[in-house]
Coordinates of N, CA and C in Angstrom, one line a residue:
M274 N -81.2 21.8 24.5 CA -81.5 20.5 24.8 C -80.1 19.7 24.8
S275 N -79.9 19.0 25.9 CA -78.7 18.2 26.0 C -78.7 17.0 25.1
W276 N -77.6 16.4 24.8 CA -77.4 15.2 24.0 C -78.3 14.1 24.6
A277 N -78.3 13.9 25.9 CA -79.0 12.8 26.6 C -80.5 13.1 26.4
Q278 N -81.0 14.3 26.5 CA -82.4 14.7 26.3 C -82.8 14.4 24.9
A279 N -82.0 14.8 23.9 CA -82.3 14.5 22.5 C -82.4 13.0 22.3
L280 N -81.5 12.3 22.9 CA -81.4 10.8 22.7 C -82.7 10.2 23.2
S281 N -83.2 10.7 24.4 CA -84.4 10.1 25.0 C -85.6 10.5 24.2
R282 N -85.6 11.6 23.5 CA -86.8 12.1 22.8 C -86.9 11.7 21.3
L283 N -85.8 11.4 20.7 CA -85.7 11.1 19.3 C -85.3 9.7 19.0
P284 N -86.2 8.8 18.7 CA -85.8 7.4 18.5 C -84.8 7.2 17.3
I285 N -84.9 8.1 16.4 CA -83.9 8.0 15.2 C -82.5 8.2 15.7
L286 N -82.3 9.0 16.7 CA -80.9 9.2 17.3 C -80.5 7.9 18.0
R287 N -81.4 7.3 18.8 CA -81.1 6.0 19.4 C -80.8 4.9 18.4
F288 N -81.6 4.9 17.3 CA -81.3 4.0 16.2 C -79.9 4.2 15.6
A289 N -79.5 5.4 15.4 CA -78.2 5.8 14.9 C -77.1 5.4 15.8
V290 N -77.3 5.6 17.1 CA -76.3 5.2 18.1 C -76.1 3.7 18.1
I291 N -77.2 2.9 18.0 CA -77.1 1.4 18.0 C -76.4 1.0 16.7
G292 N -76.7 1.7 15.6 CA -76.0 1.4 14.3 C -74.6 1.6 14.4
A293 N -74.2 2.8 15.0 CA -72.8 3.1 15.1 C -72.0 2.0 16.0
L294 N -72.7 1.6 17.0 CA -72.1 0.5 17.9 C -72.0 -0.8 17.1
G295 N -72.8 -1.0 16.1 CA -72.7 -2.2 15.3 C -71.5 -2.3 14.4
M296 N -71.0 -1.1 14.1 CA -69.8 -1.1 13.1 C -68.6 -1.8 13.7
P297 N -68.2 -1.6 14.9 CA -67.1 -2.4 15.4 C -67.4 -3.9 15.5
V298 N -68.6 -4.3 15.7 CA -69.0 -5.7 15.7 C -68.8 -6.2 14.3
D299 N -69.2 -5.5 13.3 CA -69.1 -5.9 11.9 C -67.6 -6.0 11.6
A300 N -66.8 -5.0 11.9 CA -65.4 -5.0 11.5 C -64.7 -6.1 12.3
G301 N -65.0 -6.3 13.5 CA -64.3 -7.3 14.3 C -64.6 -8.7 13.8
M302 N -65.9 -9.0 13.5 CA -66.2 -10.3 13.0 C -65.6 -10.5 11.6
L303 N -65.6 -9.5 10.8 CA -64.9 -9.7 9.5 C -63.5 -10.0 9.7
W304 N -62.8 -9.4 10.6 CA -61.4 -9.7 10.9 C -61.3 -11.1 11.3
L305 N -62.1 -11.5 12.3 CA -62.1 -12.9 12.8 C -62.3 -13.9 11.7
M306 N -63.3 -13.7 10.9 CA -63.6 -14.6 9.8 C -62.5 -14.8 8.8
T307 N -61.9 -13.6 8.4 CA -60.9 -13.7 7.4 C -59.5 -14.0 7.9
H308 N -59.2 -13.6 9.1 CA -57.8 -13.8 9.6 C -57.7 -15.0 10.6
R309 N -58.8 -15.4 11.2 CA -58.7 -16.6 12.1 C -59.4 -17.8 11.6
A310 N -60.6 -17.6 11.0 CA -61.4 -18.7 10.5 C -61.0 -19.1 9.1
G311 N -60.2 -18.3 8.4 CA -59.7 -18.6 7.1 C -60.7 -18.4 5.9
L312 N -61.8 -17.7 6.2 CA -62.8 -17.5 5.1 C -62.3 -16.4 4.1
D313 N -62.8 -16.5 2.9 CA -62.5 -15.5 1.9 C -63.3 -14.2 2.4
P314 N -62.9 -13.0 1.8 CA -63.5 -11.8 2.2 C -65.0 -11.7 2.0
Y315 N -65.6 -12.4 1.0 CA -67.0 -12.3 0.8 C -67.8 -13.2 1.7
S316 N -67.3 -14.4 2.0 CA -68.0 -15.2 2.9 C -67.9 -14.6 4.3
G317 N -66.7 -14.1 4.6 CA -66.5 -13.5 5.9 C -67.4 -12.3 6.1
R318 N -67.6 -11.5 5.0 CA -68.5 -10.3 5.1 C -69.9 -10.7 5.3
V319 N -70.4 -11.8 4.7 CA -71.8 -12.2 5.0 C -72.0 -12.6 6.5
I320 N -71.0 -13.3 7.0 CA -71.1 -13.6 8.5 C -71.0 -12.4 9.3
S321 N -70.1 -11.5 9.0 CA -69.9 -10.3 9.8 C -71.2 -9.4 9.7
W322 N -71.8 -9.3 8.6 CA -73.0 -8.5 8.4 C -74.1 -9.2 9.3
L323 N -74.3 -10.5 9.2 CA -75.3 -11.1 10.0 C -75.1 -10.9 11.5
C324 N -73.9 -11.0 11.9 CA -73.6 -10.7 13.4 C -73.9 -9.3 13.7
A325 N -73.5 -8.3 12.9 CA -73.7 -6.9 13.2 C -75.2 -6.6 13.2
A326 N -75.9 -7.1 12.2 CA -77.3 -6.9 12.1 C -78.1 -7.5 13.3
T327 N -77.7 -8.7 13.7 CA -78.3 -9.3 14.9 C -78.0 -8.4 16.1
F328 N -76.8 -8.0 16.3 CA -76.4 -7.1 17.4 C -77.3 -5.8 17.4
T329 N -77.4 -5.2 16.2 CA -78.2 -3.9 16.2 C -79.7 -4.2 16.4
W330 N -80.2 -5.4 15.9 CA -81.6 -5.8 16.2 C -81.8 -5.9 17.7
I331 N -80.9 -6.6 18.4 CA -81.1 -6.7 19.8 C -81.0 -5.3 20.5
G332 N -80.1 -4.5 20.1 CA -80.0 -3.1 20.7 C -81.3 -2.3 20.4
N333 N -81.8 -2.4 19.2 CA -83.0 -1.6 18.9 C -84.2 -2.2 19.5
R334 N -84.2 -3.5 19.7 CA -85.4 -4.2 20.4 C -85.5 -3.6 21.8
Y335 N -84.4 -3.3 22.5 CA -84.5 -2.8 23.9 C -84.3 -1.3 24.1
F336 N -83.5 -0.7 23.2 CA -83.1 0.7 23.4 C -84.0 1.6 22.6
T337 N -84.3 1.3 21.4 CA -85.0 2.2 20.5 C -86.5 1.9 20.5
F338 N -86.9 0.6 20.4 CA -88.3 0.2 20.3 C -88.7 -0.7 21.4
G339 N -88.2 -0.5 22.6 CA -88.5 -1.4 23.7 C -90.0 -1.8 23.9
A340 N -90.8 -0.8 23.9 CA -92.2 -1.0 24.1 C -92.9 -1.7 23.0
R341 N -92.3 -1.7 21.8 CA -92.9 -2.2 20.6 C -92.3 -3.6 20.2
R342 N -91.4 -4.1 20.9 CA -90.8 -5.4 20.5 C -91.7 -6.6 20.6
A343 N -91.5 -7.6 19.8 CA -92.3 -8.8 19.8 C -92.0 -9.6 21.1
R344 N -93.0 -10.4 21.5 CA -92.9 -11.3 22.6 C -93.2 -12.7 22.2
G345 N -92.5 -13.7 22.7 CA -92.8 -15.1 22.4 C -91.8 -15.5 21.3
F346 N -91.4 -16.8 21.3 CA -90.4 -17.3 20.5 C -90.6 -17.0 19.0
M347 N -91.7 -17.5 18.4 CA -91.9 -17.3 17.0 C -92.1 -15.8 16.6
P348 N -92.8 -15.0 17.3 CA -92.9 -13.6 17.0 C -91.5 -12.9 17.0
V349 N -90.6 -13.3 17.9 CA -89.3 -12.7 18.0 C -88.5 -13.2 16.8
I350 N -88.6 -14.4 16.4 CA -87.9 -14.9 15.2 C -88.4 -14.2 13.9
R351 N -89.7 -14.0 13.8 CA -90.2 -13.2 12.7 C -89.7 -11.8 12.7
E352 N -89.7 -11.2 13.9 CA -89.2 -9.8 14.0 C -87.7 -9.7 13.5
W353 N -86.9 -10.7 13.9 CA -85.5 -10.7 13.5 C -85.4 -10.8 12.0
L354 N -86.2 -11.7 11.4 CA -86.1 -11.9 10.0 C -86.6 -10.6 9.2
R355 N -87.6 -10.0 9.8 CA -88.0 -8.7 9.2 C -86.9 -7.6 9.3
F356 N -86.2 -7.6 10.4 CA -85.2 -6.6 10.6 C -84.0 -6.9 9.6
L357 N -83.7 -8.2 9.4 CA -82.6 -8.5 8.5 C -83.0 -8.1 7.1
T358 N -84.2 -8.3 6.7 CA -84.7 -7.9 5.4 C -84.7 -6.4 5.2
A359 N -85.2 -5.7 6.2 CA -85.3 -4.3 6.2 C -83.9 -3.7 6.0
N360 N -82.9 -4.2 6.8 CA -81.6 -3.7 6.8 C -80.9 -4.0 5.5
A361 N -81.2 -5.1 4.9 CA -80.6 -5.5 3.6 C -81.1 -4.5 2.5
A362 N -82.4 -4.2 2.6 CA -83.0 -3.2 1.7 C -82.4 -1.8 1.9
G363 N -82.2 -1.5 3.2 CA -81.6 -0.2 3.5 C -80.2 -0.1 3.0
G364 N -79.5 -1.2 3.0 CA -78.1 -1.3 2.5 C -78.1 -1.0 1.0
L365 N -79.1 -1.5 0.3 CA -79.3 -1.2 -1.2 C -79.5 0.3 -1.4
V366 N -80.3 0.9 -0.5 CA -80.6 2.3 -0.6 C -79.3 3.1 -0.4
N367 N -78.5 2.7 0.6 CA -77.2 3.3 1.0 C -76.3 3.3 -0.2
V368 N -76.0 2.1 -0.7 CA -75.1 1.9 -1.8 C -75.6 2.5 -3.1
G369 N -76.9 2.3 -3.4 CA -77.5 2.9 -4.6 C -77.4 4.4 -4.6
L370 N -77.7 5.1 -3.5 CA -77.6 6.5 -3.5 C -76.2 7.0 -3.6
Y371 N -75.3 6.3 -2.9 CA -73.8 6.6 -3.1 C -73.4 6.5 -4.5
S372 N -73.7 5.4 -5.2 CA -73.3 5.1 -6.5 C -73.9 6.2 -7.5
T373 N -75.2 6.5 -7.3 CA -75.9 7.5 -8.2 C -75.2 8.8 -8.0
L374 N -74.9 9.2 -6.8 CA -74.3 10.5 -6.6 C -72.9 10.6 -7.2
V375 N -72.1 9.6 -6.9 CA -70.7 9.6 -7.5 C -70.8 9.6 -9.0
R376 N -71.7 8.9 -9.6 CA -71.7 8.9 -11.1 C -72.4 10.1 -11.7
F377 N -73.5 10.6 -11.1 CA -74.3 11.6 -11.9 C -74.4 13.0 -11.2
A378 N -74.1 13.1 -9.9 CA -74.3 14.4 -9.2 C -73.2 15.4 -9.5
P379 N -73.5 16.6 -9.5 CA -72.5 17.7 -9.7 C -71.7 17.8 -8.3
P380 N -70.5 18.4 -8.4 CA -69.8 18.7 -7.2 C -70.6 19.6 -6.2
P381 N -70.5 19.5 -5.0 CA -69.7 18.5 -4.2 C -70.3 17.2 -3.9
A382 N -71.6 17.0 -4.3 CA -72.3 15.8 -4.0 C -71.7 14.5 -4.6
N383 N -70.9 14.7 -5.7 CA -70.2 13.5 -6.3 C -68.9 13.2 -5.6
N384 N -68.5 13.9 -4.7 CA -67.3 13.6 -3.9 C -67.5 12.3 -3.2
L385 N -66.6 11.4 -3.2 CA -66.8 10.1 -2.6 C -67.2 10.1 -1.2
Y386 N -66.7 11.0 -0.4 CA -67.0 11.1 1.0 C -68.3 11.8 1.3
V387 N -68.6 12.8 0.5 CA -69.9 13.4 0.6 C -71.0 12.4 0.2
A388 N -70.8 11.7 -0.9 CA -71.7 10.7 -1.3 C -71.9 9.5 -0.3
L389 N -70.8 9.2 0.4 CA -70.8 8.1 1.4 C -71.7 8.6 2.6
V390 N -71.5 9.8 3.0 CA -72.3 10.3 4.2 C -73.8 10.4 3.8
L391 N -74.1 10.9 2.6 CA -75.4 11.0 2.1 C -76.1 9.6 1.9
G392 N -75.3 8.6 1.5 CA -75.8 7.3 1.3 C -76.1 6.7 2.7
V393 N -75.2 6.8 3.6 CA -75.4 6.3 5.0 C -76.7 7.0 5.6
L394 N -76.8 8.3 5.4 CA -78.0 8.9 6.0 C -79.3 8.4 5.3
G395 N -79.2 8.3 4.0 CA -80.4 7.7 3.3 C -80.7 6.4 3.8
G396 N -79.7 5.5 3.9 CA -80.0 4.1 4.4 C -80.5 4.2 5.8
L397 N -79.9 5.1 6.7 CA -80.4 5.2 8.0 C -81.9 5.5 8.1
I398 N -82.3 6.5 7.4 CA -83.7 7.0 7.4 C -84.6 5.9 6.9
F399 N -84.1 5.2 5.8 CA -84.9 4.1 5.2 C -85.0 2.9 6.3
N400 N -83.9 2.5 6.9 CA -83.9 1.4 7.8 C -84.8 1.8 9.1
F401 N -84.6 3.0 9.6 CA -85.4 3.5 10.7 C -86.9 3.4 10.4
T402 N -87.3 3.9 9.2 CA -88.7 3.9 8.9 C -89.2 2.5 8.7
L403 N -88.5 1.6 8.0 CA -89.0 0.2 7.9 C -89.0 -0.4 9.3
S404 N -88.0 -0.2 10.1 CA -88.0 -0.8 11.4 C -89.2 -0.3 12.3
K405 N -89.5 0.9 12.2 CA -90.6 1.5 13.0 C -92.0 1.0 12.5
K406 N -92.1 0.9 11.2 CA -93.4 0.6 10.6 C -93.6 -0.9 10.4
L407 N -92.6 -1.7 10.0 CA -92.7 -3.1 9.7 C -92.1 -4.1 10.6
V408 N -91.0 -3.7 11.3 CA -90.3 -4.6 12.1 C -90.8 -4.7 13.6
F409 N -90.8 -3.5 14.2 CA -91.2 -3.4 15.6 C -92.6 -2.9 15.7
K410 N -93.5 -3.9 15.5 CA -94.9 -3.5 15.4 C -95.7 -3.6 16.8
G411 N -95.0 -4.0 17.8 CA -95.6 -4.1 19.1 C -95.7 -5.6 19.5
P412 N -96.0 -5.8 20.8 CA -96.1 -7.2 21.3 C -97.2 -7.9 20.6
I413 N -96.8 -9.2 20.2 CA -97.8 -10.0 19.5 C -98.2 -11.2 20.3

């Protein structure tokens, strides 16, 4: 199976691609907020996260869950808010798993970079599942 075939058949891969595309949005907005807008790193990070999450929500609305996206102004706003909430929860899963592995797991799982990858994968699966079950519920 080619990469394109896998991408078309597996929504979690499309979700991961959109997430990966959101990383430069996040980093670029963080740079803009801290180096050009003069915000502190924490305020800048909140804004950059919101921008990246909004970018990935739009991508997932059309690329991953196109047939299940909300229709109409208020349903779309509710979908966006659910997506932000789901991704914030997924971020906690990501960081929580990473922190737990670094602190308590035996080698090699306690390696910072192994724990990082496992945390990202845990967060990805959590975010995908919440997005599929709670965020993109179909046209309303």
